[in-house]
Short mmCIF file of C-alpha atoms and ligand atoms in Angstrom, two decimals:
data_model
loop_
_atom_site.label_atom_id
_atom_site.label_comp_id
_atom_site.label_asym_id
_atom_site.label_seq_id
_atom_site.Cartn_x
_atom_site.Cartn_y
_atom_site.Cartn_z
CA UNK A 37 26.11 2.87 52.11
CA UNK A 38 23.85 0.81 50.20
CA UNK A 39 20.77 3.99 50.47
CA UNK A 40 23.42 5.60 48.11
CA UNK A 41 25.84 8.23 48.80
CA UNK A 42 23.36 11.22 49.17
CA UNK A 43 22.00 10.17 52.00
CA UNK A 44 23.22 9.49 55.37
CA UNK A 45 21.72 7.47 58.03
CA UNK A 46 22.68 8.79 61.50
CA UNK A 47 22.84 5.79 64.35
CA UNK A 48 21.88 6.62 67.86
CA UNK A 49 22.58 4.35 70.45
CA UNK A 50 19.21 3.34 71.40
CA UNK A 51 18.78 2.29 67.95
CA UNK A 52 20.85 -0.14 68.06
CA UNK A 53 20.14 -1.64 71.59
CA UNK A 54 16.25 -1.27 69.90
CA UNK A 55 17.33 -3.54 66.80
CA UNK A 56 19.89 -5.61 69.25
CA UNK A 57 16.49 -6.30 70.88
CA UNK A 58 14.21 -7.29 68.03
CA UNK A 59 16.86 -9.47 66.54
CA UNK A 60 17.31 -11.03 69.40
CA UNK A 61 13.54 -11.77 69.69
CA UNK A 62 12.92 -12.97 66.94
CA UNK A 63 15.86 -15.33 67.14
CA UNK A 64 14.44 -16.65 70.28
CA UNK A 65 10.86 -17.39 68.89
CA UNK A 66 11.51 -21.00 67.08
CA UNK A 67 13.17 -22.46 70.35
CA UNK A 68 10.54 -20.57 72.24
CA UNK A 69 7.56 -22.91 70.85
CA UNK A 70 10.43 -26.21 70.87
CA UNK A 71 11.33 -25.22 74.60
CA UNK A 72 7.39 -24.77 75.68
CA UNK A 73 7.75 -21.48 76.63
CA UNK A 74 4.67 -20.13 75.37
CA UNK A 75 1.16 -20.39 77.46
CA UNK A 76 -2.31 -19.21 76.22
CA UNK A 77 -4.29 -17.31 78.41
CA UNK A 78 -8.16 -17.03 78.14
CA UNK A 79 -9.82 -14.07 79.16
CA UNK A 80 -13.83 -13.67 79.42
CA UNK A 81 -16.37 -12.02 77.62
CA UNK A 82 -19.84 -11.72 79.04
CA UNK A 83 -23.13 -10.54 78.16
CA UNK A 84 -25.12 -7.81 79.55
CA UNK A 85 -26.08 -10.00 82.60
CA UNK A 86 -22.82 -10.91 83.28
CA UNK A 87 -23.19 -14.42 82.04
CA UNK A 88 -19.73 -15.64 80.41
CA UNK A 89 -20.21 -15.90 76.71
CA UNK A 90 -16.60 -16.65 75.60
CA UNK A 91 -13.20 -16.60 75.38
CA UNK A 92 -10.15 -14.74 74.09
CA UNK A 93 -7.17 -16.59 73.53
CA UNK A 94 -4.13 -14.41 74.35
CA UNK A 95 -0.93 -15.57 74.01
CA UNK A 96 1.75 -15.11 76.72
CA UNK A 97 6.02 -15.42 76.56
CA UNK A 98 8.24 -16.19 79.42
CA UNK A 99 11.37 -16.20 77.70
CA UNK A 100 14.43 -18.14 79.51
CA UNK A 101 16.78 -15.43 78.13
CA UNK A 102 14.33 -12.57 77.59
CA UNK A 103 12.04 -12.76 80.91
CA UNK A 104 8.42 -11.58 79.98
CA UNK A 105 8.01 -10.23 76.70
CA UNK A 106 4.34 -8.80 75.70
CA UNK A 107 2.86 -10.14 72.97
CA UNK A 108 2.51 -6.30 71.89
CA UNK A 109 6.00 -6.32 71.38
CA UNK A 110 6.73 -9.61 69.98
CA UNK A 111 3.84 -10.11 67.68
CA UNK A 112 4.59 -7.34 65.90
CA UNK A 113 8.38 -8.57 64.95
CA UNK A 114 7.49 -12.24 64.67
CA UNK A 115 5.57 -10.42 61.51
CA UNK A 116 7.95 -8.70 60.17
CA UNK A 117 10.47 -11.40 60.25
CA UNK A 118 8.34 -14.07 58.63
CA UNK A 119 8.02 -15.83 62.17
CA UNK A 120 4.06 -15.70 62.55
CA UNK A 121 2.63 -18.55 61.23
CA UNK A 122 4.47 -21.29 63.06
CA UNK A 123 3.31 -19.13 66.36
CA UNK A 124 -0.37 -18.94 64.95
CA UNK A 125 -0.33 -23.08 64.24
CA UNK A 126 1.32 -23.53 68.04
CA UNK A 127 -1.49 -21.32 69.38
CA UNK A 128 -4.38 -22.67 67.46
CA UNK A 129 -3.35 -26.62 68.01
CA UNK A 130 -3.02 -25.34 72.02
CA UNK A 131 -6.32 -23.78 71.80
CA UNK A 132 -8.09 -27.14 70.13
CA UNK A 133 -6.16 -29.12 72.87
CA UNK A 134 -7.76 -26.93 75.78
CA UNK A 135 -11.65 -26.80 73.76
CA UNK A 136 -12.91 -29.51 76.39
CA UNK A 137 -11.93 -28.19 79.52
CA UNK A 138 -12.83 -24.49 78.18
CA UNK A 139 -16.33 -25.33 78.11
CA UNK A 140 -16.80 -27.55 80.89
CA UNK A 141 -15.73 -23.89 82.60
CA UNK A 142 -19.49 -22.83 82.02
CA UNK A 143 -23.28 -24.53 82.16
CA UNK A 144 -23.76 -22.43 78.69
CA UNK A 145 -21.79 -22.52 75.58
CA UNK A 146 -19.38 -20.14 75.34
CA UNK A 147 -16.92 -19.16 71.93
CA UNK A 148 -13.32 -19.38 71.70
CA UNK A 149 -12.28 -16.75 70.07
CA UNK A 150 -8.12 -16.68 68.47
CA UNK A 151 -6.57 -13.56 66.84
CA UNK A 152 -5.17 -14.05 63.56
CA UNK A 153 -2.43 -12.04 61.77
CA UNK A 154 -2.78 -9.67 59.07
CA UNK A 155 0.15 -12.34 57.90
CA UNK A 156 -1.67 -16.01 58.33
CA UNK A 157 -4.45 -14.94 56.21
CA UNK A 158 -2.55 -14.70 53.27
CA UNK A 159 -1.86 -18.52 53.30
CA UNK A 160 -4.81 -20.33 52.15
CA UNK A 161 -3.10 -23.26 52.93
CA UNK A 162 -4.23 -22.56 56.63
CA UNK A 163 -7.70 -23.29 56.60
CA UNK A 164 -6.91 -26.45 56.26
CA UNK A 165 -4.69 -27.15 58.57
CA UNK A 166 -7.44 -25.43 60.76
CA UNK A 167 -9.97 -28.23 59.54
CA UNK A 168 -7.94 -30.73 60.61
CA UNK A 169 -7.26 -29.24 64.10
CA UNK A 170 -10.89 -29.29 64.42
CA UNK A 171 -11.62 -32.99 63.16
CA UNK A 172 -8.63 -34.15 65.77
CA UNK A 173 -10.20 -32.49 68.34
CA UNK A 174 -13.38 -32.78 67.87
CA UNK A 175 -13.63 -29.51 68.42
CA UNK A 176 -17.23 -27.82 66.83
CA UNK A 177 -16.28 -24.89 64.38
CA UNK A 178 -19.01 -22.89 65.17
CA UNK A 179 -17.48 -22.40 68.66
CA UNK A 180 -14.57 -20.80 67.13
CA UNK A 181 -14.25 -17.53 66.33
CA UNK A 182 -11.17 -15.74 64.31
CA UNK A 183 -10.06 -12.26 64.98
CA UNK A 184 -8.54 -10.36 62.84
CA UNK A 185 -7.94 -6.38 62.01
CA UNK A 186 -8.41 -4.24 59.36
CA UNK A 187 -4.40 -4.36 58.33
CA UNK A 188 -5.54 -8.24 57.17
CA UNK A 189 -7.85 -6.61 54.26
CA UNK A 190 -5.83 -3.43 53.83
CA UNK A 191 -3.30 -5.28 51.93
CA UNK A 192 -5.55 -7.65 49.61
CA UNK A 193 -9.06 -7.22 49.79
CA UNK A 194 -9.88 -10.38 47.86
CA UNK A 195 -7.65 -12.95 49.41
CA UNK A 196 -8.60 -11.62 52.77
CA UNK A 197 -12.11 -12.12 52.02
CA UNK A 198 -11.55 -15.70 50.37
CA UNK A 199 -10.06 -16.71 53.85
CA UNK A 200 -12.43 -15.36 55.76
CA UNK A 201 -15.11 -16.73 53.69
CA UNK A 202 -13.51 -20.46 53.82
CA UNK A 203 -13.58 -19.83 57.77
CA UNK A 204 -17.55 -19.38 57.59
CA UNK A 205 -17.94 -21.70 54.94
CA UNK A 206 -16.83 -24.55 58.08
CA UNK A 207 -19.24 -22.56 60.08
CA UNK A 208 -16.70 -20.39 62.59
CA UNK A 209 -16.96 -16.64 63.09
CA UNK A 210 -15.45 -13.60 61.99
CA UNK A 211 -14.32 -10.52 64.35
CA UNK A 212 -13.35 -7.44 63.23
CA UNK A 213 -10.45 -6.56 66.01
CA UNK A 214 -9.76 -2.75 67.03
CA UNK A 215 -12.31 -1.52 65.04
CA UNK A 216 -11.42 2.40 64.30
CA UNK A 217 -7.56 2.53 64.86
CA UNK A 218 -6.59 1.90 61.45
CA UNK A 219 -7.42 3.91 57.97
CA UNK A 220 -10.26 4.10 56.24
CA UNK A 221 -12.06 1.60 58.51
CA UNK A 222 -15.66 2.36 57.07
CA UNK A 223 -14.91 1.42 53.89
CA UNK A 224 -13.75 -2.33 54.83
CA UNK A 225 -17.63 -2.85 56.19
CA UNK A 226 -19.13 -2.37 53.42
CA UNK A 227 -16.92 -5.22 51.73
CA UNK A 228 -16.31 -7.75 54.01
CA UNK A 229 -18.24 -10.56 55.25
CA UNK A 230 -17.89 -10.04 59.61
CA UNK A 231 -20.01 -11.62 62.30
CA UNK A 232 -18.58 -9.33 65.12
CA UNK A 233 -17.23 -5.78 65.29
CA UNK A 234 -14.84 -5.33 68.36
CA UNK A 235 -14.96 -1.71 69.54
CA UNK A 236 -11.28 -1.20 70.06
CA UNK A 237 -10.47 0.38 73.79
CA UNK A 238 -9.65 3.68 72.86
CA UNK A 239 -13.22 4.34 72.24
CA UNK A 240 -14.15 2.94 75.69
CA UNK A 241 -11.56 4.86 77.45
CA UNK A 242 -12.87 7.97 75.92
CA UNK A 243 -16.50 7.87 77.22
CA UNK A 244 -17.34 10.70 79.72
CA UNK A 245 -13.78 11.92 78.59
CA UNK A 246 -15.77 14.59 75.90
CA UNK A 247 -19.23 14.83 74.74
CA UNK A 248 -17.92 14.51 71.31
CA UNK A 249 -16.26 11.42 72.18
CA UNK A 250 -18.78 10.01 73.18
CA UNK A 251 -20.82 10.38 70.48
CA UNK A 252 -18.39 8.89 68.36
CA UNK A 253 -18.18 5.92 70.08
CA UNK A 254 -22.33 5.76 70.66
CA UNK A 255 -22.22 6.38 66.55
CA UNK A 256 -19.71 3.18 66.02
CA UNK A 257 -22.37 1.15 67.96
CA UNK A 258 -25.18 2.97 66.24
CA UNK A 259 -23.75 1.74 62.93
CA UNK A 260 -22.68 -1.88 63.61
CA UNK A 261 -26.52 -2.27 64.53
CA UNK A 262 -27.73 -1.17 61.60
CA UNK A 263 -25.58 -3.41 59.66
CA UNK A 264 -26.34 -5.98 62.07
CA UNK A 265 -23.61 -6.99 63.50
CA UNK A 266 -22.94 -8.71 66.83
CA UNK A 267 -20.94 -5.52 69.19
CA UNK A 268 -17.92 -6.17 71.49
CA UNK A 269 -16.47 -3.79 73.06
CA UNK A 270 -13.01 -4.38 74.94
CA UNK A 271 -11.35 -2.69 77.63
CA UNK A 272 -13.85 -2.04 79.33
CA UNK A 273 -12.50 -1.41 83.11
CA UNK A 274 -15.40 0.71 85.05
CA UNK A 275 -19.04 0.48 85.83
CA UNK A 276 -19.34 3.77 83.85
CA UNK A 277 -18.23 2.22 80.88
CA UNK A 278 -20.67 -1.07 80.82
CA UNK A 279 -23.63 0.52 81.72
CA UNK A 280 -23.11 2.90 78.98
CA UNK A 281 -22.30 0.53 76.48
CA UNK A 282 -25.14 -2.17 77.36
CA UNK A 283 -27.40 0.97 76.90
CA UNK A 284 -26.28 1.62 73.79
CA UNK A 285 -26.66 -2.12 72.60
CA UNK A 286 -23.25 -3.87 72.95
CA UNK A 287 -23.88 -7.82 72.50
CA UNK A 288 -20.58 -8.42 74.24
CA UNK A 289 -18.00 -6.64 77.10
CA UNK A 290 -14.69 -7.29 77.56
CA UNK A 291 -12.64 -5.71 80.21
CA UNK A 292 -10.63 -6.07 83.54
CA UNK A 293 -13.36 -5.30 85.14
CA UNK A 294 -14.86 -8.39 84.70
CA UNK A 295 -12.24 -11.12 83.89
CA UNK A 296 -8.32 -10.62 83.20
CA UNK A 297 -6.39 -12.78 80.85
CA UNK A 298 -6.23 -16.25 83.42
CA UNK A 299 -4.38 -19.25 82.79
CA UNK A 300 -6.37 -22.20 81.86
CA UNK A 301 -4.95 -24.11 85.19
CA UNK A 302 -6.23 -21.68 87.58
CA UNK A 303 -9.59 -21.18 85.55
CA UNK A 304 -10.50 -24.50 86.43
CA UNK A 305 -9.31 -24.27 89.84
CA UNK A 306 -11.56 -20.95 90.46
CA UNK A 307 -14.08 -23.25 88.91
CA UNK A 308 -13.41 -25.74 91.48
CA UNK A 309 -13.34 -23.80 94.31
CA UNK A 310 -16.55 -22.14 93.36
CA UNK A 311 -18.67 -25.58 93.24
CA UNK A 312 -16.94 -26.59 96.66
CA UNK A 313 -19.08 -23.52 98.09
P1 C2E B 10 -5.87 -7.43 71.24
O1 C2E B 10 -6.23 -8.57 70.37
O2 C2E B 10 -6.53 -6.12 70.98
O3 C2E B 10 -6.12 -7.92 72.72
C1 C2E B 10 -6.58 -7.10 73.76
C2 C2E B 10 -5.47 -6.66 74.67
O4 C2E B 10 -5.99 -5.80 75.68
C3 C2E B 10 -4.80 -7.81 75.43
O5 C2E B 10 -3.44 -7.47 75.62
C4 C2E B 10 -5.55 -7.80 76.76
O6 C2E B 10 -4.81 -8.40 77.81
C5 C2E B 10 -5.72 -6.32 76.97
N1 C2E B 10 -6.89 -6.00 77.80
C6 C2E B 10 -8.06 -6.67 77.89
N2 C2E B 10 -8.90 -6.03 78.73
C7 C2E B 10 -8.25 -4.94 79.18
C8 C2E B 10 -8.60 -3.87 80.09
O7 C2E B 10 -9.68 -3.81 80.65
N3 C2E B 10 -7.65 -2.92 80.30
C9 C2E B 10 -6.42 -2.96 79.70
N4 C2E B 10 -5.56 -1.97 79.96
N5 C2E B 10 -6.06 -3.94 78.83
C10 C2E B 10 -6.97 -4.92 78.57
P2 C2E B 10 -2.27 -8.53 75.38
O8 C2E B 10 -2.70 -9.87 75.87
O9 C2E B 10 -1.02 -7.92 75.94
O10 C2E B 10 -2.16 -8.61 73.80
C11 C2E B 10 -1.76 -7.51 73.04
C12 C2E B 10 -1.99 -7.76 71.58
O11 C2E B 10 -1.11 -8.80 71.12
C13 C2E B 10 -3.39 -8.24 71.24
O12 C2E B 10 -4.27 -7.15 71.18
C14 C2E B 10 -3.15 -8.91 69.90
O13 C2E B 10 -3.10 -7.95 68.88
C15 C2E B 10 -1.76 -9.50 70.09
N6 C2E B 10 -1.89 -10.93 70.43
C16 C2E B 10 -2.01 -11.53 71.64
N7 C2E B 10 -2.09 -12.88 71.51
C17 C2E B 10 -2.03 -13.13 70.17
C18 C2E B 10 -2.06 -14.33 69.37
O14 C2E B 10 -2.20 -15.47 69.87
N8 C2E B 10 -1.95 -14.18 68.00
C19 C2E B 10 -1.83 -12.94 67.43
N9 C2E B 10 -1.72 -12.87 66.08
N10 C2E B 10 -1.81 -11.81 68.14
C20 C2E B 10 -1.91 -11.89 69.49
CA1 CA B 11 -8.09 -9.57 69.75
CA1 CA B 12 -8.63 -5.92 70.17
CA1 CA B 13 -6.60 -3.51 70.98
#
């Protein structure tokens, strides 16, 4: 009624078990961090050799109502209904908490990298709260990097780039995340100040699929050189796929192939079982 009288809105059943859904999601989120239901999972990135180089922290949900829910789907509604930021602060305090042990995973140093929302980085306020994370935890900002995609500058350029830049200014990192899905993605590089340009896995999963695919993504890679930028490319789940994209100059690879998202409980038990050989 309220769209006016002109119009009509026609329900269809899934609709409404759809928005039943969400709603009931995103009513579950705050006693979701109160009840401890949410775990961070880490999943590697290595270098060309193989060496481990980092970190993604990737948030998982095992609801005691909902069973597993996907960050995929619940992200994207803790967004819309203004639900993000307490989920970012829970996951960033977890990750500061879990720093130590993180590295003692490796003989090298290795980054810690956390995705941000298009939504946190419109709160200046944040930073801060990110500063003192660090300081509690002694945890060294330039073993931290943020992740973030283009939908974070789409909206406001400017305040984007003031976050980011505060972010750098402690000395942590900036990713570009899923680098070609959104609009007008060359554009942003031009503007904004990135360490790291994460090929997003479409373009890895369409390598060998056509020869003009693959030039597009060998282009991508092509470019982010030239503008110097450190390359990461995620998804990657074959052979095929790294040894193509270490020959074309990726810093970084992500993928099943080599490491799936792990808990950080059985990392260090791998870890232990590997120096009991
Ligand atoms: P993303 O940041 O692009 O993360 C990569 C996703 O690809 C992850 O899904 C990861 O598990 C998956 N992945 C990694 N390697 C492979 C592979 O070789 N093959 C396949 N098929 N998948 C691979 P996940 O963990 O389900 O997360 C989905 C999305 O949810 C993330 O996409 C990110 O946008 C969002 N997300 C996850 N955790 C957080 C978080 O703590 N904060 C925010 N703001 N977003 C998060
Ligand atoms: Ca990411
Ligand atoms: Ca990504
Ligand atoms: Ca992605």
């Amino acid at each position: 009624k309220t769209a006016g009288r002109s119009t009509h809105t026609v329900f269809i059943p899934e609709m409404m078990e759809d928005n039943k859904r969400k709603l009931l999601i995103a009513n579950s989120i705050a006693s979701a961090i109160k009840n401890d239901e949410f775990v961070v999972y880490y999943q590697g990135k290595v270098s060309p050799n193989e060496t481990t180089v980092g970190y993604e922290a990737l948030l998982r949900w095992s609801s005691d109502s909902l069973g597993f829910v996907s960050p995929a789907e619940f992200i994207p509604i803790a967004e819309q209904s203004g639900k993000i930021l307490p989920i970012t602060k829970w996951v960033l305090e977890r990750v500061c908490k879990d720093f130590k042990q993180l590295c003692s995973l490796n003989d090298s140093e290795v980054t810690i990298s956390v995705n941000l929302s298009a939504y946190d980085i419109k709160n200046l306020q944040l930073v801060n709260y990110i500063k003192n994370l660090f300081k509690k935890y002694s945890v060294e900002p330039r073993l931290i990097e943020f992740e973030v995609t283009e939908s974070a500058y789409l909206e406001n350029l400017d305040m984007a780039n003031e976050f980011l830049t505060q972010l750098r200014d402690i000395g942590s990192s900036v990713a570009l995340d899923d680098f070609g899905t959104g609009y007008s993605s060359l554009g942003y590089l031009t503007q904004i100040n990135l360490n790291t340009l994460k090929i997003d896995k479409q373009f890895v999963d369409n390598l060998n699929v056509s020869e003009r695919s693959t030039l597009i993504t060998k282009t991508i890679i092509e470019m982010a050189k030239q503008l110097k930028l450190q390359i990461c490319a995620e998804g990657v789940e074959t052979r095929e796929q790294a040894a193509f994209l270490i020959e074309s100059g990726c810093h970084q690879l992500q993928g099943f192939l080599f490491a799936k998202p792990t808990s950080l409980e059985l990392l260090l038990k791998e870890k232990e079982q590997l120096v009991d050989l």
